[in-house]
mmCIF file with all atom_site columns, C-alpha atoms in Angstrom:
data_model
loop_
_atom_site.group_PDB
_atom_site.id
_atom_site.type_symbol
_atom_site.label_atom_id
_atom_site.label_alt_id
_atom_site.label_comp_id
_atom_site.label_asym_id
_atom_site.label_entity_id
_atom_site.label_seq_id
_atom_site.pdbx_PDB_ins_code
_atom_site.Cartn_x
_atom_site.Cartn_y
_atom_site.Cartn_z
_atom_site.occupancy
_atom_site.B_iso_or_equiv
_atom_site.pdbx_formal_charge
_atom_site.auth_seq_id
_atom_site.auth_comp_id
_atom_site.auth_asym_id
_atom_site.auth_atom_id
_atom_site.pdbx_PDB_model_num
ATOM 1   C CA . UNK A 1 1   ? -8.819  15.514  -9.468  1.00 0.00 ? 26  UNK A CA 1
ATOM 2   C CA . UNK A 1 2   ? -10.177 18.610  -7.716  1.00 0.00 ? 27  UNK A CA 1
ATOM 3   C CA . UNK A 1 3   ? -9.639  20.734  -10.823 1.00 0.00 ? 28  UNK A CA 1
ATOM 4   C CA . UNK A 1 4   ? -11.623 18.170  -12.816 1.00 0.00 ? 29  UNK A CA 1
ATOM 5   C CA . UNK A 1 5   ? -14.568 18.361  -10.419 1.00 0.00 ? 30  UNK A CA 1
ATOM 6   C CA . UNK A 1 6   ? -14.050 15.677  -7.777  1.00 0.00 ? 31  UNK A CA 1
ATOM 7   C CA . UNK A 1 7   ? -16.408 15.963  -4.795  1.00 0.00 ? 32  UNK A CA 1
ATOM 8   C CA . UNK A 1 8   ? -13.969 14.266  -2.407  1.00 0.00 ? 33  UNK A CA 1
ATOM 9   C CA . UNK A 1 9   ? -10.306 13.333  -2.141  1.00 0.00 ? 34  UNK A CA 1
ATOM 10  C CA . UNK A 1 10  ? -9.127  10.230  -0.303  1.00 0.00 ? 35  UNK A CA 1
ATOM 11  C CA . UNK A 1 11  ? -5.953  10.166  1.761   1.00 0.00 ? 36  UNK A CA 1
ATOM 12  C CA . UNK A 1 12  ? -4.607  6.638   2.233   1.00 0.00 ? 37  UNK A CA 1
ATOM 13  C CA . UNK A 1 13  ? -3.498  6.202   5.848   1.00 0.00 ? 38  UNK A CA 1
ATOM 14  C CA . UNK A 1 14  ? -3.547  2.383   5.767   1.00 0.00 ? 39  UNK A CA 1
ATOM 15  C CA . UNK A 1 15  ? -0.744  0.089   4.561   1.00 0.00 ? 40  UNK A CA 1
ATOM 16  C CA . UNK A 1 16  ? -0.670  0.530   0.793   1.00 0.00 ? 41  UNK A CA 1
ATOM 17  C CA . UNK A 1 17  ? 1.717   1.557   -2.001  1.00 0.00 ? 42  UNK A CA 1
ATOM 18  C CA . UNK A 1 18  ? -0.217  4.850   -1.925  1.00 0.00 ? 43  UNK A CA 1
ATOM 19  C CA . UNK A 1 19  ? 0.036   5.363   1.830   1.00 0.00 ? 44  UNK A CA 1
ATOM 20  C CA . UNK A 1 20  ? 0.994   8.859   2.973   1.00 0.00 ? 45  UNK A CA 1
ATOM 21  C CA . UNK A 1 21  ? 2.140   10.238  6.291   1.00 0.00 ? 46  UNK A CA 1
ATOM 22  C CA . UNK A 1 22  ? 0.048   12.589  8.456   1.00 0.00 ? 47  UNK A CA 1
ATOM 23  C CA . UNK A 1 23  ? 2.414   15.428  7.522   1.00 0.00 ? 48  UNK A CA 1
ATOM 24  C CA . UNK A 1 24  ? 1.887   14.737  3.820   1.00 0.00 ? 49  UNK A CA 1
ATOM 25  C CA . UNK A 1 25  ? -1.870  14.602  4.363   1.00 0.00 ? 50  UNK A CA 1
ATOM 26  C CA . UNK A 1 26  ? -1.781  17.953  6.144   1.00 0.00 ? 51  UNK A CA 1
ATOM 27  C CA . UNK A 1 27  ? 0.192   19.513  3.287   1.00 0.00 ? 52  UNK A CA 1
ATOM 28  C CA . UNK A 1 28  ? -2.191  18.201  0.621   1.00 0.00 ? 53  UNK A CA 1
ATOM 29  C CA . UNK A 1 29  ? -5.423  18.867  2.525   1.00 0.00 ? 54  UNK A CA 1
ATOM 30  C CA . UNK A 1 30  ? -4.463  22.498  3.050   1.00 0.00 ? 55  UNK A CA 1
ATOM 31  C CA . UNK A 1 31  ? -5.034  23.161  -0.663  1.00 0.00 ? 56  UNK A CA 1
ATOM 32  C CA . UNK A 1 32  ? -8.526  21.661  -0.870  1.00 0.00 ? 57  UNK A CA 1
ATOM 33  C CA . UNK A 1 33  ? -11.382 24.048  -1.712  1.00 0.00 ? 58  UNK A CA 1
ATOM 34  C CA . UNK A 1 34  ? -13.941 24.521  1.090   1.00 0.00 ? 59  UNK A CA 1
ATOM 35  C CA . UNK A 1 35  ? -16.647 22.282  -0.419  1.00 0.00 ? 60  UNK A CA 1
ATOM 36  C CA . UNK A 1 36  ? -14.433 19.318  -1.344  1.00 0.00 ? 61  UNK A CA 1
ATOM 37  C CA . UNK A 1 37  ? -14.494 16.543  1.248   1.00 0.00 ? 62  UNK A CA 1
ATOM 38  C CA . UNK A 1 38  ? -11.249 15.150  2.652   1.00 0.00 ? 63  UNK A CA 1
ATOM 39  C CA . UNK A 1 39  ? -11.507 11.445  3.425   1.00 0.00 ? 64  UNK A CA 1
ATOM 40  C CA . UNK A 1 40  ? -9.147  9.479   5.659   1.00 0.00 ? 65  UNK A CA 1
ATOM 41  C CA . UNK A 1 41  ? -8.946  5.927   4.272   1.00 0.00 ? 66  UNK A CA 1
ATOM 42  C CA . UNK A 1 42  ? -8.160  3.344   6.953   1.00 0.00 ? 67  UNK A CA 1
ATOM 43  C CA . UNK A 1 43  ? -8.201  -0.424  7.397   1.00 0.00 ? 68  UNK A CA 1
ATOM 44  C CA . UNK A 1 44  ? -9.308  -1.986  10.684  1.00 0.00 ? 69  UNK A CA 1
ATOM 45  C CA . UNK A 1 45  ? -8.475  1.024   12.860  1.00 0.00 ? 70  UNK A CA 1
ATOM 46  C CA . UNK A 1 46  ? -8.898  1.089   16.601  1.00 0.00 ? 71  UNK A CA 1
ATOM 47  C CA . UNK A 1 47  ? -11.328 3.499   18.230  1.00 0.00 ? 72  UNK A CA 1
ATOM 48  C CA . UNK A 1 48  ? -8.341  5.511   19.454  1.00 0.00 ? 73  UNK A CA 1
ATOM 49  C CA . UNK A 1 49  ? -6.944  5.808   15.942  1.00 0.00 ? 74  UNK A CA 1
ATOM 50  C CA . UNK A 1 50  ? -10.224 7.156   14.590  1.00 0.00 ? 75  UNK A CA 1
ATOM 51  C CA . UNK A 1 51  ? -10.352 9.671   17.419  1.00 0.00 ? 76  UNK A CA 1
ATOM 52  C CA . UNK A 1 52  ? -6.852  10.884  16.531  1.00 0.00 ? 77  UNK A CA 1
ATOM 53  C CA . UNK A 1 53  ? -7.884  11.236  12.884  1.00 0.00 ? 78  UNK A CA 1
ATOM 54  C CA . UNK A 1 54  ? -10.881 13.342  13.896  1.00 0.00 ? 79  UNK A CA 1
ATOM 55  C CA . UNK A 1 55  ? -8.821  15.424  16.315  1.00 0.00 ? 80  UNK A CA 1
ATOM 56  C CA . UNK A 1 56  ? -6.311  16.292  13.572  1.00 0.00 ? 81  UNK A CA 1
ATOM 57  C CA . UNK A 1 57  ? -8.910  18.550  11.954  1.00 0.00 ? 82  UNK A CA 1
ATOM 58  C CA . UNK A 1 58  ? -7.721  17.495  8.490   1.00 0.00 ? 83  UNK A CA 1
ATOM 59  C CA . UNK A 1 59  ? -10.629 15.297  7.460   1.00 0.00 ? 84  UNK A CA 1
ATOM 60  C CA . UNK A 1 60  ? -14.395 15.465  7.041   1.00 0.00 ? 85  UNK A CA 1
ATOM 61  C CA . UNK A 1 61  ? -14.991 11.709  6.651   1.00 0.00 ? 86  UNK A CA 1
ATOM 62  C CA . UNK A 1 62  ? -13.403 8.384   7.503   1.00 0.00 ? 87  UNK A CA 1
ATOM 63  C CA . UNK A 1 63  ? -13.540 5.536   4.994   1.00 0.00 ? 88  UNK A CA 1
ATOM 64  C CA . UNK A 1 64  ? -13.398 2.116   6.632   1.00 0.00 ? 89  UNK A CA 1
ATOM 65  C CA . UNK A 1 65  ? -11.900 -0.312  4.108   1.00 0.00 ? 90  UNK A CA 1
ATOM 66  C CA . UNK A 1 66  ? -11.251 -3.379  6.235   1.00 0.00 ? 91  UNK A CA 1
ATOM 67  C CA . UNK A 1 67  ? -13.351 -5.835  8.210   1.00 0.00 ? 92  UNK A CA 1
ATOM 68  C CA . UNK A 1 68  ? -14.555 -3.298  10.744  1.00 0.00 ? 93  UNK A CA 1
ATOM 69  C CA . UNK A 1 69  ? -17.537 -4.316  12.905  1.00 0.00 ? 94  UNK A CA 1
ATOM 70  C CA . UNK A 1 70  ? -20.748 -2.303  12.563  1.00 0.00 ? 95  UNK A CA 1
ATOM 71  C CA . UNK A 1 71  ? -20.354 -1.053  16.129  1.00 0.00 ? 96  UNK A CA 1
ATOM 72  C CA . UNK A 1 72  ? -17.063 0.699   15.339  1.00 0.00 ? 97  UNK A CA 1
ATOM 73  C CA . UNK A 1 73  ? -18.397 2.313   12.167  1.00 0.00 ? 98  UNK A CA 1
ATOM 74  C CA . UNK A 1 74  ? -21.581 3.428   13.933  1.00 0.00 ? 99  UNK A CA 1
ATOM 75  C CA . UNK A 1 75  ? -19.460 5.238   16.535  1.00 0.00 ? 100 UNK A CA 1
ATOM 76  C CA . UNK A 1 76  ? -17.238 6.943   13.970  1.00 0.00 ? 101 UNK A CA 1
ATOM 77  C CA . UNK A 1 77  ? -16.209 10.399  15.204  1.00 0.00 ? 102 UNK A CA 1
ATOM 78  C CA . UNK A 1 78  ? -16.561 11.694  11.624  1.00 0.00 ? 103 UNK A CA 1
ATOM 79  C CA . UNK A 1 79  ? -19.071 10.882  8.903   1.00 0.00 ? 104 UNK A CA 1
ATOM 80  C CA . UNK A 1 80  ? -18.402 7.299   7.851   1.00 0.00 ? 105 UNK A CA 1
ATOM 81  C CA . UNK A 1 81  ? -17.916 5.637   4.490   1.00 0.00 ? 106 UNK A CA 1
ATOM 82  C CA . UNK A 1 82  ? -17.877 1.832   4.627   1.00 0.00 ? 107 UNK A CA 1
ATOM 83  C CA . UNK A 1 83  ? -16.191 0.010   1.751   1.00 0.00 ? 108 UNK A CA 1
ATOM 84  C CA . UNK A 1 84  ? -17.815 -3.305  0.860   1.00 0.00 ? 109 UNK A CA 1
ATOM 85  C CA . UNK A 1 85  ? -15.798 -5.717  -1.248  1.00 0.00 ? 110 UNK A CA 1
ATOM 86  C CA . UNK A 1 86  ? -17.843 -7.520  -3.891  1.00 0.00 ? 111 UNK A CA 1
ATOM 87  C CA . UNK A 1 87  ? -17.002 -10.856 -5.455  1.00 0.00 ? 112 UNK A CA 1
ATOM 88  C CA . UNK A 1 88  ? -20.365 -12.645 -5.558  1.00 0.00 ? 113 UNK A CA 1
ATOM 89  C CA . UNK A 1 89  ? -24.105 -12.076 -5.242  1.00 0.00 ? 114 UNK A CA 1
ATOM 90  C CA . UNK A 1 90  ? -24.103 -12.407 -1.442  1.00 0.00 ? 115 UNK A CA 1
ATOM 91  C CA . UNK A 1 91  ? -21.680 -9.521  -0.805  1.00 0.00 ? 116 UNK A CA 1
ATOM 92  C CA . UNK A 1 92  ? -23.941 -6.459  -1.365  1.00 0.00 ? 117 UNK A CA 1
ATOM 93  C CA . UNK A 1 93  ? -26.193 -7.649  1.448   1.00 0.00 ? 118 UNK A CA 1
ATOM 94  C CA . UNK A 1 94  ? -23.371 -6.921  3.915   1.00 0.00 ? 119 UNK A CA 1
ATOM 95  C CA . UNK A 1 95  ? -23.993 -3.212  3.373   1.00 0.00 ? 120 UNK A CA 1
ATOM 96  C CA . UNK A 1 96  ? -27.240 -3.423  5.325   1.00 0.00 ? 121 UNK A CA 1
ATOM 97  C CA . UNK A 1 97  ? -25.176 -3.949  8.498   1.00 0.00 ? 122 UNK A CA 1
ATOM 98  C CA . UNK A 1 98  ? -23.990 -0.329  8.269   1.00 0.00 ? 123 UNK A CA 1
ATOM 99  C CA . UNK A 1 99  ? -27.119 1.858   8.193   1.00 0.00 ? 124 UNK A CA 1
ATOM 100 C CA . UNK A 1 100 ? -25.306 4.962   9.449   1.00 0.00 ? 125 UNK A CA 1
ATOM 101 C CA . UNK A 1 101 ? -22.560 4.891   6.818   1.00 0.00 ? 126 UNK A CA 1
ATOM 102 C CA . UNK A 1 102 ? -22.364 5.851   3.179   1.00 0.00 ? 127 UNK A CA 1
ATOM 103 C CA . UNK A 1 103 ? -21.621 2.617   1.324   1.00 0.00 ? 128 UNK A CA 1
ATOM 104 C CA . UNK A 1 104 ? -18.835 2.281   -1.220  1.00 0.00 ? 129 UNK A CA 1
ATOM 105 C CA . UNK A 1 105 ? -18.832 -0.870  -3.351  1.00 0.00 ? 130 UNK A CA 1
ATOM 106 C CA . UNK A 1 106 ? -15.473 -1.958  -4.733  1.00 0.00 ? 131 UNK A CA 1
ATOM 107 C CA . UNK A 1 107 ? -13.800 -5.057  -6.121  1.00 0.00 ? 132 UNK A CA 1
ATOM 108 C CA . UNK A 1 108 ? -12.296 -7.542  -3.705  1.00 0.00 ? 133 UNK A CA 1
ATOM 109 C CA . UNK A 1 109 ? -9.294  -9.540  -4.847  1.00 0.00 ? 134 UNK A CA 1
ATOM 110 C CA . UNK A 1 110 ? -7.321  -11.908 -2.655  1.00 0.00 ? 135 UNK A CA 1
ATOM 111 C CA . UNK A 1 111 ? -8.865  -10.572 0.535   1.00 0.00 ? 136 UNK A CA 1
ATOM 112 C CA . UNK A 1 112 ? -8.108  -7.001  -0.445  1.00 0.00 ? 137 UNK A CA 1
ATOM 113 C CA . UNK A 1 113 ? -10.921 -4.476  -0.865  1.00 0.00 ? 138 UNK A CA 1
ATOM 114 C CA . UNK A 1 114 ? -10.080 -1.558  -3.118  1.00 0.00 ? 139 UNK A CA 1
ATOM 115 C CA . UNK A 1 115 ? -6.834  -0.358  -4.613  1.00 0.00 ? 140 UNK A CA 1
ATOM 116 C CA . UNK A 1 116 ? -6.785  -3.155  -7.184  1.00 0.00 ? 141 UNK A CA 1
ATOM 117 C CA . UNK A 1 117 ? -7.761  -1.055  -10.193 1.00 0.00 ? 142 UNK A CA 1
ATOM 118 C CA . UNK A 1 118 ? -10.194 -3.791  -11.153 1.00 0.00 ? 143 UNK A CA 1
ATOM 119 C CA . UNK A 1 119 ? -13.927 -3.725  -11.702 1.00 0.00 ? 144 UNK A CA 1
ATOM 120 C CA . UNK A 1 120 ? -16.359 -6.239  -10.229 1.00 0.00 ? 145 UNK A CA 1
ATOM 121 C CA . UNK A 1 121 ? -19.529 -7.402  -11.953 1.00 0.00 ? 146 UNK A CA 1
ATOM 122 C CA . UNK A 1 122 ? -21.953 -4.504  -11.519 1.00 0.00 ? 147 UNK A CA 1
ATOM 123 C CA . UNK A 1 123 ? -24.864 -6.781  -12.372 1.00 0.00 ? 148 UNK A CA 1
ATOM 124 C CA . UNK A 1 124 ? -24.486 -8.137  -8.830  1.00 0.00 ? 149 UNK A CA 1
ATOM 125 C CA . UNK A 1 125 ? -25.703 -4.752  -7.577  1.00 0.00 ? 150 UNK A CA 1
ATOM 126 C CA . UNK A 1 126 ? -28.552 -4.623  -10.060 1.00 0.00 ? 151 UNK A CA 1
ATOM 127 C CA . UNK A 1 127 ? -29.808 -7.949  -8.750  1.00 0.00 ? 152 UNK A CA 1
ATOM 128 C CA . UNK A 1 128 ? -29.370 -7.040  -5.088  1.00 0.00 ? 153 UNK A CA 1
ATOM 129 C CA . UNK A 1 129 ? -32.045 -5.569  -2.810  1.00 0.00 ? 154 UNK A CA 1
ATOM 130 C CA . UNK A 1 130 ? -29.772 -2.700  -1.724  1.00 0.00 ? 155 UNK A CA 1
ATOM 131 C CA . UNK A 1 131 ? -31.554 0.557   -2.557  1.00 0.00 ? 156 UNK A CA 1
ATOM 132 C CA . UNK A 1 132 ? -29.735 3.342   -0.689  1.00 0.00 ? 157 UNK A CA 1
ATOM 133 C CA . UNK A 1 133 ? -27.520 5.812   -2.568  1.00 0.00 ? 158 UNK A CA 1
ATOM 134 C CA . UNK A 1 134 ? -23.967 4.496   -2.790  1.00 0.00 ? 159 UNK A CA 1
ATOM 135 C CA . UNK A 1 135 ? -20.506 5.157   -4.197  1.00 0.00 ? 160 UNK A CA 1
ATOM 136 C CA . UNK A 1 136 ? -19.178 2.914   -6.952  1.00 0.00 ? 161 UNK A CA 1
ATOM 137 C CA . UNK A 1 137 ? -15.413 2.404   -7.212  1.00 0.00 ? 162 UNK A CA 1
ATOM 138 C CA . UNK A 1 138 ? -12.822 0.386   -9.045  1.00 0.00 ? 163 UNK A CA 1
ATOM 139 C CA . UNK A 1 139 ? -11.673 -0.045  -12.601 1.00 0.00 ? 164 UNK A CA 1
ATOM 140 C CA . UNK A 1 140 ? -9.511  2.853   -13.730 1.00 0.00 ? 165 UNK A CA 1
ATOM 141 C CA . UNK A 1 141 ? -7.017  0.341   -15.053 1.00 0.00 ? 166 UNK A CA 1
ATOM 142 C CA . UNK A 1 142 ? -5.134  -2.550  -13.385 1.00 0.00 ? 167 UNK A CA 1
ATOM 143 C CA . UNK A 1 143 ? -2.281  -2.190  -15.872 1.00 0.00 ? 168 UNK A CA 1
ATOM 144 C CA . UNK A 1 144 ? -1.190  1.116   -14.365 1.00 0.00 ? 169 UNK A CA 1
ATOM 145 C CA . UNK A 1 145 ? 1.049   1.499   -11.352 1.00 0.00 ? 170 UNK A CA 1
ATOM 146 C CA . UNK A 1 146 ? -0.649  2.163   -7.983  1.00 0.00 ? 171 UNK A CA 1
ATOM 147 C CA . UNK A 1 147 ? -1.672  5.802   -7.780  1.00 0.00 ? 172 UNK A CA 1
ATOM 148 C CA . UNK A 1 148 ? -0.665  6.531   -11.370 1.00 0.00 ? 173 UNK A CA 1
ATOM 149 C CA . UNK A 1 149 ? -3.485  7.999   -13.462 1.00 0.00 ? 174 UNK A CA 1
ATOM 150 C CA . UNK A 1 150 ? -3.316  9.321   -17.003 1.00 0.00 ? 175 UNK A CA 1
ATOM 151 C CA . UNK A 1 151 ? -4.466  12.971  -16.742 1.00 0.00 ? 176 UNK A CA 1
ATOM 152 C CA . UNK A 1 152 ? -5.858  12.995  -20.283 1.00 0.00 ? 177 UNK A CA 1
ATOM 153 C CA . UNK A 1 153 ? -7.972  9.897   -19.691 1.00 0.00 ? 178 UNK A CA 1
ATOM 154 C CA . UNK A 1 154 ? -9.078  11.208  -16.302 1.00 0.00 ? 179 UNK A CA 1
ATOM 155 C CA . UNK A 1 155 ? -10.255 14.425  -17.940 1.00 0.00 ? 180 UNK A CA 1
ATOM 156 C CA . UNK A 1 156 ? -12.282 12.435  -20.466 1.00 0.00 ? 181 UNK A CA 1
ATOM 157 C CA . UNK A 1 157 ? -13.704 10.223  -17.729 1.00 0.00 ? 182 UNK A CA 1
ATOM 158 C CA . UNK A 1 158 ? -14.840 13.195  -15.642 1.00 0.00 ? 183 UNK A CA 1
ATOM 159 C CA . UNK A 1 159 ? -16.508 14.724  -18.704 1.00 0.00 ? 184 UNK A CA 1
ATOM 160 C CA . UNK A 1 160 ? -18.390 11.471  -19.344 1.00 0.00 ? 185 UNK A CA 1
ATOM 161 C CA . UNK A 1 161 ? -19.497 11.215  -15.722 1.00 0.00 ? 186 UNK A CA 1
ATOM 162 C CA . UNK A 1 162 ? -20.674 14.827  -15.788 1.00 0.00 ? 187 UNK A CA 1
ATOM 163 C CA . UNK A 1 163 ? -22.881 13.919  -18.736 1.00 0.00 ? 188 UNK A CA 1
ATOM 164 C CA . UNK A 1 164 ? -24.178 10.859  -16.865 1.00 0.00 ? 189 UNK A CA 1
ATOM 165 C CA . UNK A 1 165 ? -24.973 13.062  -13.862 1.00 0.00 ? 190 UNK A CA 1
ATOM 166 C CA . UNK A 1 166 ? -26.904 15.502  -16.030 1.00 0.00 ? 191 UNK A CA 1
ATOM 167 C CA . UNK A 1 167 ? -28.993 12.669  -17.490 1.00 0.00 ? 192 UNK A CA 1
ATOM 168 C CA . UNK A 1 168 ? -29.510 11.022  -14.102 1.00 0.00 ? 193 UNK A CA 1
ATOM 169 C CA . UNK A 1 169 ? -30.787 14.278  -12.606 1.00 0.00 ? 194 UNK A CA 1
ATOM 170 C CA . UNK A 1 170 ? -33.790 14.210  -14.930 1.00 0.00 ? 195 UNK A CA 1
ATOM 171 C CA . UNK A 1 171 ? -34.268 10.474  -15.526 1.00 0.00 ? 196 UNK A CA 1
ATOM 172 C CA . UNK A 1 172 ? -36.736 8.579   -13.271 1.00 0.00 ? 197 UNK A CA 1
ATOM 173 C CA . UNK A 1 173 ? -35.283 5.822   -11.096 1.00 0.00 ? 198 UNK A CA 1
ATOM 174 C CA . UNK A 1 174 ? -36.861 2.545   -12.192 1.00 0.00 ? 199 UNK A CA 1
ATOM 175 C CA . UNK A 1 175 ? -34.977 0.161   -9.932  1.00 0.00 ? 200 UNK A CA 1
ATOM 176 C CA . UNK A 1 176 ? -32.278 0.181   -7.231  1.00 0.00 ? 201 UNK A CA 1
ATOM 177 C CA . UNK A 1 177 ? -29.577 -0.503  -9.817  1.00 0.00 ? 202 UNK A CA 1
ATOM 178 C CA . UNK A 1 178 ? -30.650 2.229   -12.215 1.00 0.00 ? 203 UNK A CA 1
ATOM 179 C CA . UNK A 1 179 ? -27.636 4.338   -11.284 1.00 0.00 ? 204 UNK A CA 1
ATOM 180 C CA . UNK A 1 180 ? -25.261 1.691   -12.646 1.00 0.00 ? 205 UNK A CA 1
ATOM 181 C CA . UNK A 1 181 ? -24.416 1.970   -16.353 1.00 0.00 ? 206 UNK A CA 1
ATOM 182 C CA . UNK A 1 182 ? -24.299 -1.459  -17.987 1.00 0.00 ? 207 UNK A CA 1
ATOM 183 C CA . UNK A 1 183 ? -21.396 -0.750  -20.286 1.00 0.00 ? 208 UNK A CA 1
ATOM 184 C CA . UNK A 1 184 ? -19.245 1.763   -18.494 1.00 0.00 ? 209 UNK A CA 1
ATOM 185 C CA . UNK A 1 185 ? -16.036 1.617   -16.549 1.00 0.00 ? 210 UNK A CA 1
ATOM 186 C CA . UNK A 1 186 ? -15.553 1.649   -12.791 1.00 0.00 ? 211 UNK A CA 1
ATOM 187 C CA . UNK A 1 187 ? -13.666 4.303   -10.920 1.00 0.00 ? 212 UNK A CA 1
ATOM 188 C CA . UNK A 1 188 ? -16.570 6.725   -11.273 1.00 0.00 ? 213 UNK A CA 1
ATOM 189 C CA . UNK A 1 189 ? -15.827 9.843   -9.208  1.00 0.00 ? 214 UNK A CA 1
ATOM 190 C CA . UNK A 1 190 ? -19.539 10.465  -8.536  1.00 0.00 ? 215 UNK A CA 1
ATOM 191 C CA . UNK A 1 191 ? -22.372 8.096   -7.728  1.00 0.00 ? 216 UNK A CA 1
ATOM 192 C CA . UNK A 1 192 ? -24.984 8.871   -10.380 1.00 0.00 ? 217 UNK A CA 1
ATOM 193 C CA . UNK A 1 193 ? -24.691 7.592   -13.925 1.00 0.00 ? 218 UNK A CA 1
ATOM 194 C CA . UNK A 1 194 ? -27.067 6.871   -16.745 1.00 0.00 ? 219 UNK A CA 1
ATOM 195 C CA . UNK A 1 195 ? -27.462 3.284   -18.008 1.00 0.00 ? 220 UNK A CA 1
ATOM 196 C CA . UNK A 1 196 ? -27.818 4.581   -21.549 1.00 0.00 ? 221 UNK A CA 1
ATOM 197 C CA . UNK A 1 197 ? -24.137 5.193   -22.165 1.00 0.00 ? 222 UNK A CA 1
ATOM 198 C CA . UNK A 1 198 ? -22.260 2.626   -24.235 1.00 0.00 ? 223 UNK A CA 1
ATOM 199 C CA . UNK A 1 199 ? -19.000 0.812   -24.704 1.00 0.00 ? 224 UNK A CA 1
ATOM 200 C CA . UNK A 1 200 ? -17.270 3.817   -26.277 1.00 0.00 ? 225 UNK A CA 1
ATOM 201 C CA . UNK A 1 201 ? -17.641 5.626   -22.954 1.00 0.00 ? 226 UNK A CA 1
ATOM 202 C CA . UNK A 1 202 ? -16.282 2.595   -21.112 1.00 0.00 ? 227 UNK A CA 1
ATOM 203 C CA . UNK A 1 203 ? -13.083 2.769   -23.126 1.00 0.00 ? 228 UNK A CA 1
ATOM 204 C CA . UNK A 1 204 ? -12.751 6.493   -22.445 1.00 0.00 ? 229 UNK A CA 1
ATOM 205 C CA . UNK A 1 205 ? -12.858 5.885   -18.674 1.00 0.00 ? 230 UNK A CA 1
ATOM 206 C CA . UNK A 1 206 ? -10.218 3.160   -18.695 1.00 0.00 ? 231 UNK A CA 1
ATOM 207 C CA . UNK A 1 207 ? -6.635  4.137   -17.942 1.00 0.00 ? 232 UNK A CA 1
#
């Protein structure tokens, strides 16, 4: 992912098929270039656990992917990313409870936010009043095993997103949802994307 141009790499420290140990995280983080963020992904951590993550010196951000209260996220010892699970039109409004955090919108399935490989209805974000920059996740392919990504398809997806970013850098923002392409896949490694791309690009970004 770093070789393809990812801005950040997430290390799953919460219960998950992709969970890694602190020793594994240390080994992997040691190879990150200086301007790539390392993100500790946790679910409902205690304050003490977040302090230990910060003290490890391995990470630049903490992603909170559970039902963490705003008070805990606001006191994050590292820059915070708050994952918001989206299933209906009311969900994006929950992001306003976390003004200090970068918001990541992802699909929620069966009480689980993220890691499903599924895409939620992005039109829910277009219709919401949320206007801050955000991260959009989900949708690289539910048919693939957890953590398994086709390198060829990933390379194509990153190339498509790079083109979206180039267009978005010069296109005026007309509405809060303008960064969301109508006919593209989830799992976008960067936030910006042009709404002018079509279904052919969506297929390229699907695993």
